[in-house]
XYZ file of C-alpha atoms in Angstrom:
758
model
C 83.759 156.329 279.285
C 84.123 154.998 282.779
C 85.391 152.012 284.670
C 83.616 149.928 287.280
C 85.113 147.395 289.644
C 83.227 144.104 289.644
C 84.200 140.944 291.455
C 85.032 138.089 289.141
C 86.309 134.615 289.939
C 89.552 133.603 288.305
C 89.899 129.876 287.734
C 93.053 128.902 289.605
C 93.954 126.400 292.310
C 94.264 129.184 294.841
C 90.666 130.243 294.109
C 91.673 133.871 294.711
C 89.151 136.541 293.814
C 90.270 139.158 291.313
C 88.739 142.408 290.256
C 87.605 142.276 286.659
C 88.027 145.522 284.803
C 84.949 146.583 282.878
C 84.689 149.648 280.711
C 81.781 151.982 281.291
C 80.858 155.008 279.323
C 78.621 158.008 279.621
C 77.863 161.200 277.799
C 78.641 163.067 281.022
C 81.905 164.996 281.329
C 82.964 163.467 284.633
C 83.998 159.973 285.572
C 81.392 159.668 288.313
C 78.206 158.873 286.409
C 78.549 155.455 284.786
C 75.528 154.952 282.543
C 75.939 151.837 280.457
C 78.437 149.030 280.269
C 80.979 149.341 277.469
C 81.636 145.917 276.021
C 82.684 144.164 272.867
C 80.306 141.238 273.086
C 79.261 139.268 276.152
C 82.789 138.908 277.572
C 83.385 142.599 278.197
C 86.071 144.846 276.759
C 89.102 143.690 278.743
C 87.939 140.097 278.848
C 91.472 138.778 279.416
C 92.794 141.463 281.765
C 92.071 141.126 285.475
C 93.279 143.455 288.195
C 94.711 141.760 291.284
C 93.762 143.844 294.355
C 96.592 142.226 296.325
C 99.317 143.356 293.905
C 101.486 146.282 295.010
C 100.812 149.508 293.109
C 101.792 153.151 292.862
C 99.813 155.492 295.088
C 99.955 158.476 292.707
C 100.862 158.882 289.022
C 101.488 162.143 287.165
C 100.478 162.170 283.488
C 102.906 164.256 281.423
C 100.494 164.716 278.529
C 97.141 166.195 277.570
C 93.882 165.504 275.750
C 92.463 162.064 275.018
C 95.555 160.061 276.031
C 95.627 161.765 279.442
C 91.931 160.861 279.880
C 92.677 157.309 278.766
C 95.455 156.861 281.357
C 93.388 158.444 284.130
C 90.557 155.945 283.559
C 92.800 152.926 284.062
C 94.403 154.561 287.114
C 90.933 155.095 288.579
C 90.117 151.438 287.975
C 93.316 150.417 289.773
C 92.665 152.767 292.687
C 95.624 155.034 291.864
C 95.400 158.825 292.320
C 96.326 160.971 289.309
C 97.936 164.352 288.656
C 97.331 166.300 285.443
C 99.759 168.936 284.183
C 98.356 171.506 281.789
C 99.094 174.695 279.884
C 97.113 177.907 280.289
C 94.777 177.153 277.376
C 94.046 173.649 278.695
C 92.940 174.747 282.174
C 89.279 173.837 281.524
C 89.952 170.671 279.545
C 88.340 167.332 280.344
C 91.565 165.627 281.438
C 92.186 168.383 284.006
C 88.694 167.899 285.470
C 89.089 164.108 285.596
C 92.390 164.095 287.513
C 92.578 164.176 291.313
C 95.077 167.058 291.161
C 96.166 169.513 288.467
C 99.226 171.734 288.056
C 99.551 174.554 285.506
C 102.966 174.325 283.844
C 103.044 177.319 281.510
C 101.755 178.951 278.319
C 100.239 177.249 275.286
C 103.470 176.776 273.344
C 104.534 173.163 273.909
C 108.221 173.993 274.311
C 107.335 176.215 277.281
C 104.975 173.710 278.929
C 104.519 170.075 277.838
C 108.115 169.838 276.559
C 109.638 171.614 279.572
C 111.271 168.780 281.530
C 112.264 170.837 284.578
C 108.811 172.349 285.111
C 107.187 168.912 284.897
C 109.777 167.466 287.293
C 108.941 170.275 289.742
C 105.265 169.293 289.465
C 106.216 165.695 290.291
C 108.050 166.832 293.426
C 105.288 169.269 294.372
C 102.554 166.624 294.236
C 104.538 163.653 295.538
C 103.840 161.489 292.495
C 105.714 158.175 292.533
C 105.637 157.640 288.778
C 105.108 159.511 285.499
C 103.200 158.222 282.477
C 104.280 160.182 279.370
C 101.494 159.001 277.008
C 102.651 159.466 273.406
C 104.365 162.430 271.768
C 105.886 165.231 273.863
C 108.387 163.603 276.304
C 107.404 159.962 275.732
C 110.675 159.173 273.931
C 112.922 161.703 275.652
C 115.946 159.957 277.163
C 117.010 162.974 279.232
C 113.597 163.215 280.871
C 113.550 159.497 281.725
C 117.036 159.830 283.277
C 116.020 162.889 285.303
C 113.092 160.963 286.761
C 115.336 158.016 287.641
C 117.828 160.359 289.325
C 114.966 161.613 291.507
C 113.691 158.087 292.340
C 110.572 158.575 290.222
C 109.480 155.683 287.985
C 109.099 156.364 284.266
C 106.149 154.288 283.010
C 107.749 153.049 279.836
C 110.983 151.397 278.747
C 114.410 152.125 280.215
C 116.263 155.256 279.129
C 118.812 152.975 277.424
C 116.096 151.384 275.277
C 114.653 154.786 274.420
C 118.108 156.050 273.486
C 118.743 152.978 271.328
C 115.377 152.895 269.545
C 114.068 156.456 269.892
C 116.934 157.579 267.669
C 116.009 156.264 264.209
C 119.613 156.589 263.030
C 121.042 154.450 265.824
C 118.090 152.026 265.775
C 118.865 150.993 262.205
C 122.398 149.981 263.186
C 121.045 147.858 266.053
C 118.316 146.327 263.883
C 120.839 145.333 261.235
C 122.944 143.542 263.879
C 119.792 141.790 265.170
C 119.179 140.367 261.667
C 116.005 142.394 261.144
C 114.936 143.009 257.509
C 116.118 146.501 256.509
C 115.363 149.224 253.938
C 118.407 150.420 251.941
C 119.591 153.773 253.242
C 122.251 155.878 254.953
C 122.840 154.904 258.586
C 124.309 158.226 259.747
C 122.923 161.700 260.478
C 122.433 163.959 257.454
C 123.493 167.408 258.627
C 122.614 169.885 255.864
C 120.857 170.326 252.525
C 123.965 169.666 250.436
C 124.694 166.412 252.247
C 121.035 165.433 251.860
C 121.309 165.830 248.084
C 124.564 163.850 247.962
C 123.173 160.984 250.079
C 119.907 160.978 248.108
C 121.792 160.560 244.846
C 123.885 157.754 246.339
C 120.730 155.895 247.442
C 118.752 156.773 244.327
C 115.484 158.709 244.147
C 112.821 158.610 245.455
C 114.013 158.962 249.056
C 112.306 159.522 252.391
C 113.693 162.413 254.441
C 112.667 162.142 258.081
C 113.459 163.208 261.615
C 115.574 160.910 263.741
C 113.323 161.608 266.743
C 109.552 161.562 267.126
C 106.835 160.355 264.792
C 103.200 161.076 263.910
C 104.060 162.036 260.329
C 105.880 165.194 261.448
C 109.322 165.883 259.987
C 108.782 163.397 257.128
C 108.681 164.087 253.381
C 109.385 162.243 250.139
C 111.821 163.741 247.620
C 111.883 162.711 243.953
C 114.721 165.010 242.814
C 117.453 167.372 244.044
C 115.123 170.392 244.231
C 112.618 168.564 246.437
C 115.424 167.109 248.566
C 116.720 170.600 249.360
C 113.266 172.081 250.098
C 111.956 169.118 252.077
C 115.105 168.798 254.180
C 114.618 172.404 255.334
C 110.912 171.920 256.109
C 111.431 168.586 257.888
C 114.246 169.981 260.009
C 112.036 172.876 261.132
C 109.119 170.577 261.997
C 111.399 168.231 263.939
C 112.840 171.073 265.997
C 109.420 172.485 266.935
C 107.746 169.109 267.547
C 110.474 167.078 269.259
C 113.218 169.529 270.212
C 115.602 167.452 268.065
C 116.318 168.412 264.446
C 118.619 165.540 263.433
C 117.659 164.052 260.067
C 118.140 160.791 258.166
C 117.578 159.720 254.562
C 116.505 156.287 253.310
C 115.101 154.700 250.173
C 111.395 155.389 249.673
C 109.475 152.173 249.006
C 106.619 153.109 246.677
C 103.129 151.627 247.147
C 103.809 149.347 250.150
C 101.663 148.401 253.110
C 102.490 149.850 256.522
C 102.104 147.195 259.219
C 103.198 147.469 262.828
C 103.581 144.862 265.547
C 102.688 145.439 269.159
C 105.179 143.977 271.623
C 105.081 143.709 275.395
C 107.863 143.027 277.819
C 108.619 143.013 281.531
C 111.761 143.698 283.556
C 112.452 139.964 283.898
C 113.167 139.600 280.176
C 109.803 138.200 279.070
C 108.788 139.659 275.687
C 105.690 138.844 273.614
C 104.170 140.121 270.386
C 100.450 140.924 270.253
C 100.099 140.595 266.497
C 99.700 143.334 263.941
C 97.864 146.511 263.066
C 97.385 147.588 259.447
C 98.101 151.331 259.183
C 98.315 151.857 255.417
C 95.574 154.513 255.031
C 97.638 157.676 255.514
C 97.907 161.283 254.441
C 101.159 163.228 254.823
C 102.665 160.067 256.404
C 100.145 160.236 259.255
C 97.684 157.418 259.835
C 93.967 158.014 259.273
C 92.334 154.565 259.544
C 93.825 151.475 261.216
C 92.592 147.925 261.602
C 93.521 144.718 263.396
C 94.235 142.166 262.169
C 95.558 142.852 258.657
C 93.593 141.197 255.862
C 96.898 140.789 253.992
C 99.043 138.682 256.331
C 99.002 134.902 256.434
C 99.946 132.950 259.578
C 103.533 132.335 258.480
C 104.275 135.986 257.661
C 102.625 137.057 260.918
C 104.846 134.646 262.856
C 108.043 135.775 261.086
C 107.307 139.458 261.605
C 106.359 138.934 265.239
C 109.534 136.975 265.913
C 111.716 139.654 264.294
C 109.995 142.267 266.443
C 110.792 140.246 269.571
C 114.409 139.740 268.378
C 114.844 143.493 268.157
C 113.269 144.052 271.574
C 115.644 141.523 273.166
C 118.582 143.270 271.468
C 117.892 146.455 273.456
C 116.674 144.859 276.723
C 113.180 146.155 276.088
C 110.250 146.251 278.486
C 106.871 148.087 278.514
C 104.880 149.416 275.548
C 106.443 149.834 272.123
C 105.819 149.386 268.421
C 108.046 147.965 265.694
C 107.125 149.325 262.265
C 107.676 147.502 258.969
C 107.032 147.944 255.261
C 105.651 144.854 253.497
C 105.527 144.203 249.741
C 103.126 142.076 247.704
C 105.323 138.984 248.158
C 105.172 139.445 251.937
C 108.805 140.571 252.119
C 109.053 142.927 255.090
C 111.518 145.665 256.073
C 112.129 147.446 259.386
C 110.967 151.070 259.632
C 111.354 151.958 263.317
C 110.530 150.952 266.880
C 108.154 153.195 268.830
C 109.083 152.947 272.497
C 105.717 154.173 273.768
C 101.996 153.441 273.687
C 100.609 153.891 270.164
C 97.555 155.999 269.323
C 95.877 152.903 267.906
C 96.519 150.736 271.004
C 92.817 150.144 271.710
C 92.941 147.757 268.759
C 95.773 145.724 270.550
C 96.135 146.441 274.379
C 98.788 145.070 276.794
C 102.066 146.412 278.327
C 103.589 146.512 274.961
C 105.942 148.003 272.472
C 105.019 148.233 268.837
C 107.104 147.214 265.838
C 106.097 148.840 262.555
C 106.618 147.318 259.100
C 106.020 148.376 255.515
C 104.672 145.560 253.323
C 104.947 145.763 249.527
C 102.583 144.149 247.037
C 104.721 140.973 246.968
C 104.467 140.618 250.751
C 108.148 141.404 251.311
C 108.410 143.243 254.628
C 110.925 145.862 255.743
C 111.666 147.257 259.197
C 110.652 150.906 259.541
C 111.284 151.793 263.180
C 110.588 150.860 266.777
C 108.430 153.307 268.744
C 109.281 153.187 272.441
C 105.888 154.385 273.666
C 102.164 153.692 273.691
C 100.849 154.200 270.153
C 97.870 156.405 269.287
C 96.147 153.451 267.612
C 96.408 151.063 270.583
C 92.585 150.674 271.053
C 92.233 148.211 268.161
C 94.784 145.917 269.784
C 92.909 146.110 273.070
C 89.707 145.161 271.279
C 91.128 142.054 269.598
C 93.263 140.796 272.503
C 91.143 141.804 275.503
C 94.151 143.325 277.290
C 94.387 146.814 278.828
C 97.724 148.188 277.637
C 97.901 151.012 280.160
C 97.176 148.614 283.041
C 100.023 146.370 281.923
C 102.413 149.317 281.492
C 101.769 150.393 285.068
C 102.223 146.815 286.365
C 105.537 146.394 284.572
C 106.814 149.771 285.779
C 106.064 148.618 289.327
C 108.186 145.504 288.725
C 105.521 142.853 288.174
C 105.975 140.096 285.613
C 103.663 139.634 282.667
C 100.958 137.102 283.427
C 100.723 135.966 279.785
C 102.745 133.703 277.530
C 102.946 133.889 273.745
C 100.506 131.005 273.342
C 97.941 132.955 275.413
C 97.825 135.747 272.821
C 95.062 135.103 270.319
C 92.979 137.341 268.080
C 89.263 137.641 268.670
C 87.128 139.374 266.042
C 88.074 142.468 264.041
C 88.510 146.123 264.959
C 88.812 149.451 263.125
C 89.935 152.837 264.339
C 89.048 156.059 262.537
C 90.899 159.158 263.663
C 88.353 161.968 263.742
C 90.276 165.210 263.235
C 89.394 168.903 263.203
C 90.503 169.122 259.583
C 89.122 170.109 256.202
C 89.278 166.900 254.111
C 88.642 168.867 250.915
C 92.048 170.550 251.303
C 94.962 168.114 250.757
C 92.942 165.347 252.495
C 92.916 167.361 255.710
C 94.338 170.788 256.573
C 93.790 171.843 260.211
C 90.680 173.635 261.424
C 90.220 175.494 264.688
C 87.231 176.734 266.648
C 84.857 175.925 269.487
C 82.617 172.859 269.511
C 79.188 174.481 269.637
C 77.478 171.079 269.638
C 79.029 167.670 270.233
C 77.715 164.152 270.764
C 79.789 161.074 270.108
C 78.195 157.732 269.083
C 79.302 155.859 272.210
C 75.729 154.692 272.889
C 75.948 152.337 269.881
C 76.952 148.752 270.825
C 80.563 147.782 269.989
C 81.672 151.417 269.662
C 84.450 153.003 271.697
C 85.223 156.732 271.725
C 88.574 157.911 273.091
C 88.343 161.675 273.329
C 89.550 164.519 275.485
C 86.905 167.031 274.510
C 83.297 167.874 275.308
C 80.718 170.307 273.975
C 82.199 173.790 274.323
C 85.819 172.628 274.029
C 88.220 174.756 272.000
C 90.344 173.262 269.214
C 93.470 175.455 269.112
C 96.300 175.731 266.605
C 98.902 174.838 269.256
C 98.233 171.099 269.462
C 97.272 168.081 267.389
C 93.735 168.514 265.933
C 92.541 165.060 267.049
C 88.918 165.134 268.216
C 88.399 161.431 268.861
C 89.747 157.964 268.192
C 86.619 156.135 267.066
C 86.959 152.352 267.445
C 84.472 149.684 266.396
C 84.562 145.933 266.910
C 82.813 143.000 265.238
C 83.026 139.251 264.891
C 84.477 139.815 261.417
C 85.692 142.658 259.196
C 82.309 143.235 257.570
C 80.546 143.577 260.930
C 83.160 145.997 262.291
C 82.874 148.139 259.137
C 79.064 148.192 259.314
C 79.243 149.436 262.901
C 81.782 152.088 261.892
C 79.405 153.364 259.189
C 76.595 153.611 261.741
C 78.886 155.386 264.219
C 80.119 157.962 261.696
C 76.558 158.676 260.508
C 75.529 159.346 264.117
C 78.546 161.452 265.156
C 77.467 165.067 265.798
C 80.206 167.710 265.534
C 79.353 171.387 265.087
C 81.623 174.434 265.256
C 84.734 173.005 263.581
C 85.295 171.431 260.193
C 86.087 167.724 260.521
C 87.225 164.787 258.380
C 84.174 162.536 258.841
C 83.164 163.008 255.161
C 86.450 161.424 254.046
C 86.347 158.636 256.646
C 82.753 157.752 255.751
C 83.556 157.595 252.051
C 86.662 155.432 252.507
C 84.980 152.695 254.544
C 82.479 151.942 251.758
C 84.894 152.415 248.824
C 85.333 149.232 246.777
C 89.110 148.859 247.131
C 89.055 149.452 250.877
C 86.188 147.023 251.448
C 88.107 144.321 249.548
C 91.310 145.025 251.521
C 93.251 146.243 248.462
C 95.111 149.097 250.164
C 98.590 150.617 250.431
C 100.173 153.833 251.673
C 99.324 155.334 248.243
C 95.620 154.561 248.663
C 94.364 158.149 249.035
C 96.101 159.680 245.970
C 95.256 156.591 243.913
C 91.550 156.519 244.799
C 91.162 160.321 244.890
C 93.679 161.566 242.260
C 92.014 165.004 242.106
C 91.660 165.218 245.871
C 88.604 164.389 247.947
C 85.440 165.978 246.527
C 82.830 164.527 248.874
C 80.488 161.600 248.366
C 79.634 161.354 244.666
C 75.909 160.625 244.511
C 74.006 158.780 241.817
C 70.836 160.392 240.439
C 68.658 158.004 242.458
C 70.508 159.051 245.632
C 70.094 162.729 244.734
C 66.371 162.182 244.264
C 66.175 160.562 247.687
C 68.044 163.500 249.196
C 65.847 166.182 247.606
C 62.767 164.230 248.731
C 64.069 164.219 252.305
C 64.850 167.942 252.134
C 61.286 168.626 250.978
C 59.898 166.599 253.897
C 62.070 168.583 256.314
C 60.643 171.798 254.829
C 57.077 170.469 255.148
C 57.779 169.438 258.732
C 58.859 173.019 259.443
C 55.795 174.433 257.693
C 53.467 172.157 259.686
C 55.136 173.240 262.917
C 54.670 176.915 262.003
C 51.026 176.412 260.985
C 50.339 174.505 264.193
C 51.444 177.581 266.123
C 49.441 179.952 263.902
C 46.244 177.891 264.219
C 46.245 178.682 267.918
C 45.727 182.339 267.027
C 43.716 182.251 263.755
C 41.492 180.127 261.561
C 44.250 179.327 259.049
C 43.779 175.921 257.437
C 46.704 173.879 256.176
C 46.996 172.804 252.536
C 46.497 169.178 251.598
C 49.840 169.052 249.806
C 53.008 171.125 249.333
C 54.716 171.763 245.994
C 58.414 172.672 245.853
C 61.322 172.879 243.505
C 64.371 171.464 245.286
C 67.882 172.207 244.020
C 71.146 170.474 244.834
C 73.721 172.477 242.873
C 72.674 171.968 239.216
C 70.406 169.040 240.043
C 66.759 170.021 240.536
C 63.435 168.240 240.858
C 59.794 169.257 241.309
C 58.488 167.698 244.496
C 54.938 167.283 245.795
C 54.606 166.238 249.455
C 51.266 165.056 250.828
C 51.096 164.578 254.607
C 48.694 161.891 255.847
C 47.656 160.264 259.101
C 45.943 156.904 259.585
C 45.441 155.018 262.849
C 47.820 157.426 264.569
C 50.575 156.787 261.982
C 51.831 159.943 260.256
C 53.489 159.707 256.842
C 54.703 161.867 253.976
C 53.849 160.705 250.468
C 56.389 162.222 248.101
C 56.033 162.549 244.332
C 59.342 163.270 242.526
C 58.826 164.862 239.086
C 55.686 162.769 238.660
C 57.864 159.670 238.157
C 58.761 158.324 241.574
C 56.602 157.830 244.665
C 58.310 157.659 248.049
C 56.795 157.104 251.481
C 58.606 158.582 254.485
C 57.300 158.101 258.010
C 56.793 161.322 259.937
C 58.552 160.072 263.079
C 61.523 162.455 263.286
C 61.948 165.752 265.126
C 63.461 168.902 263.659
C 65.173 169.618 266.977
C 67.288 166.466 266.694
C 70.688 166.601 265.021
C 70.504 162.952 263.945
C 67.363 161.930 262.073
C 66.468 158.237 261.951
C 64.070 157.992 259.028
C 61.985 155.182 257.580
C 62.403 155.593 253.820
C 60.121 153.286 251.801
C 60.397 150.785 254.641
C 64.212 151.030 254.860
C 66.096 152.656 257.786
C 67.868 155.838 256.764
C 70.196 157.967 258.934
C 71.093 161.545 258.162
C 71.812 164.733 260.062
C 69.982 168.035 259.856
C 72.837 170.516 259.929
C 70.903 173.718 259.314
C 67.653 175.137 257.934
C 66.348 178.680 257.651
C 63.217 180.589 256.661
C 64.467 181.318 253.124
C 64.427 177.680 252.028
C 68.051 176.737 252.706
C 68.312 173.199 254.100
C 71.695 171.623 254.852
C 71.757 167.852 255.337
C 74.613 165.481 256.148
C 74.217 162.220 254.275
C 76.832 159.434 254.225
C 79.186 161.851 255.971
C 79.062 164.599 253.334
C 77.313 167.928 253.837
C 74.821 168.921 251.118
C 73.328 172.404 250.792
C 69.883 172.288 249.198
C 67.452 175.039 248.270
C 63.788 174.204 248.887
C 61.521 176.816 247.303
C 57.807 176.963 246.561
C 57.463 176.416 242.807
C 56.190 179.979 242.301
C 59.312 181.448 243.961
C 61.628 179.081 242.051
C 60.622 180.723 238.749
C 62.516 183.878 239.746
C 65.835 182.120 240.501
C 67.049 182.376 236.895
C 67.037 186.184 236.966
C 68.887 186.524 240.290
C 72.439 187.992 239.869
C 75.333 185.577 240.359
C 77.864 186.251 243.118
C 81.182 187.580 241.795
C 84.062 185.118 242.225
C 87.554 186.032 243.487
C 90.453 185.512 241.037
C 92.301 182.879 243.072
C 95.248 182.864 240.656
C 96.106 186.450 241.697
C 95.370 186.103 245.406
C 96.999 183.659 247.828
C 94.552 182.838 250.623
C 95.570 180.950 253.762
C 94.064 177.446 253.465
C 94.146 176.985 257.244
C 94.710 178.851 260.504
C 98.339 178.892 261.610
C 101.519 180.809 262.390
C 103.650 182.358 259.634
C 107.122 180.794 259.843
C 108.678 182.641 256.901
C 107.850 185.077 254.084
C 109.965 184.685 250.934
C 108.753 187.633 248.818
C 108.227 191.398 249.059
C 106.173 194.024 247.223
C 107.468 194.700 243.715
C 109.263 191.364 243.403
C 108.560 189.175 240.360
C 107.611 185.571 241.183
C 107.351 182.464 239.024
C 104.383 180.116 238.810
C 104.743 177.609 241.674
C 107.389 179.628 243.544
C 107.343 179.443 247.350
C 106.063 182.693 248.862
C 105.603 181.745 252.520
C 105.465 178.891 255.030
C 102.570 178.574 257.502
C 102.801 176.199 260.474
C 99.645 174.610 261.887
C 99.490 171.850 264.509
C 103.319 171.462 264.243
C 103.147 170.811 260.476
C 104.876 173.279 258.146
C 102.984 173.999 254.909
C 104.734 175.605 251.935
C 102.410 177.980 250.035
C 103.173 178.829 246.411
C 102.219 181.440 243.805
C 99.294 180.438 241.573
C 100.823 182.143 238.514
C 103.786 184.259 237.452
C 103.547 187.971 238.211
C 104.645 190.927 240.326
C 103.799 191.054 244.038
C 101.296 193.859 244.658
C 100.515 193.251 248.338
C 102.025 191.304 251.262
C 99.615 191.080 254.185
C 101.685 189.018 256.620
C 104.954 188.971 258.508
C 106.978 186.247 260.194
C 105.537 185.119 263.543
C 102.043 186.446 262.804
C 98.980 184.288 263.473
C 96.643 184.027 260.477
C 93.073 182.795 260.125
C 91.682 180.415 257.535
C 90.761 182.467 254.453
C 93.022 185.464 255.166
C 94.569 187.100 252.072
C 98.329 186.598 252.409
C 99.771 187.736 249.061
C 98.252 189.509 246.039
C 99.740 189.735 242.545
C 99.239 192.569 240.044
């Protein structure tokens, strides 16, 4: 994506000319080749946000972050005419954000605590490059009070709230005390720090199970777990404390009542240094796994105008209580009666900000089925999900953050903030959705093409073809945002975008995302934070096809095979007198589902078609207008448009197709060869009850057993950390340990045998 300056008249008595920010995008890896204008409708993406060329600005900004958020900040800086500095670890030296920046400084090895969390090294980079300000993005140092103070002591502007606001709201323990005094709706809980496992159990019993154990610092689902009894409270306290220490450098913990089956709704706020504070309405963030958001939307289908107003006003009350300015999020839980309760305030830009955009903070709520709402927390940073707010308000959040940091007042009032249309954000992760809704995957992107050429689609990504997804950082590939005049239109565009998204080389969660957006409950807006386990109680198994859909898929696979055969025969005819058959007969198998297929190619008036007979019962016509070399195949299927991806095909009849997000492995064999399949020996299966296999790549944090030790069914045997999340692995049955193939600190691959029982 790219930006272009275009002159636009702003209607004002002074008749000054302002530069209108327009978003451009390209499939190129640099910011120099703008191809097509990126807009949500005729008004452009940032239809309300104009850049004043006469306003004072920073000359150079250092971005203390990496990946897609660093790219996102650089693009707005380029639009404003501000030079940028990227800091990067060794493994990120060839990353897109490093190439996009005007300058780059290597700050250390891959481990975050030695590079992106090292305040002194980053401060040295600021001094070395002469940067006037630092944008922290989200995560890492975005809510670090000490870092903000160090910058201030060196006359460097921190692009975010004051260190006092971060200290007040970045600490979830202290923020609850402040929120209670500000008359914000609260969840029952313990206001102090919980220091050890025994105290956690005592506090949990005082509150009453279930409870939420979570880190006082940070966010992103790390350092958060639900406990339903004393045993889980002890185990989860230990795991959460370890995650908090490695992710945020702060292992303080709190315990509060867990509200079951609520909605998670956050409010974006924006403030300046003159005391002006606005709310930019809500984002619905209820689709989660492991307390981390997967799909967000703005607005929420659940809130009425009155509840929206009340929640927004409480968010502003809290912001005033801490003298807040810049981007932040106030999080709430909301029940079915629209009662709402404070969760936390995020004092930074949110991931999902492209659905809201402005110099804002975000207030997050949980909403229960009665529409009661409860404060969760205030995040003193830009949120991951900020693009959906940008889409519905027309305001560039990063632009406004930079303006406020420079001392400029907001040029909006509350009555100026309206919602236009609907937006969704899907977080595309390098994860295996078939394992606990998404365990991390690593590898190199051998082929990559995002769907940014589709109208009303925005792709925020920090990777390109050839990029490496490592186990050291968050596995986010892209924040995929779509916009429409209404919810249905935005969802339809999201389906088209996911069907057209090409990712090869790493496992990704598109199958799960694609299934969710067409699932009945989601389409109707009947969602909560328990959505995934309720809709997929046995875990995600892929798109469940009807027989008619299977028949369509096997017909398409047969046509792909015929297309390959025709290509081969075309080459052979150049060297021999081989004639092609008039039709092709196959048996096509999809697991236990099989059909006999006859494909007859035809051509009339230059129009090529395949006529497909399925088991002598169904006749299908498919236009021969696709190419086997294309990843995405746009097919005319009985007159209806049909999008799928050709993932792989080989000479032995194996054809792998991606349909509705899910990958299907089919076997296309000539009918004569298919007769011999029944006598082929079956592949021997591993006894998974006796062998513990690593479900993901990661680093071994602890090993709890040794050879010769007897273990119980379900007993913890080791903990593997991946992407800052600690995963407890357990024995599949009772038995005696025969083999231990790992040790603490070792890096393991997905599929490695860790423990074996006799």
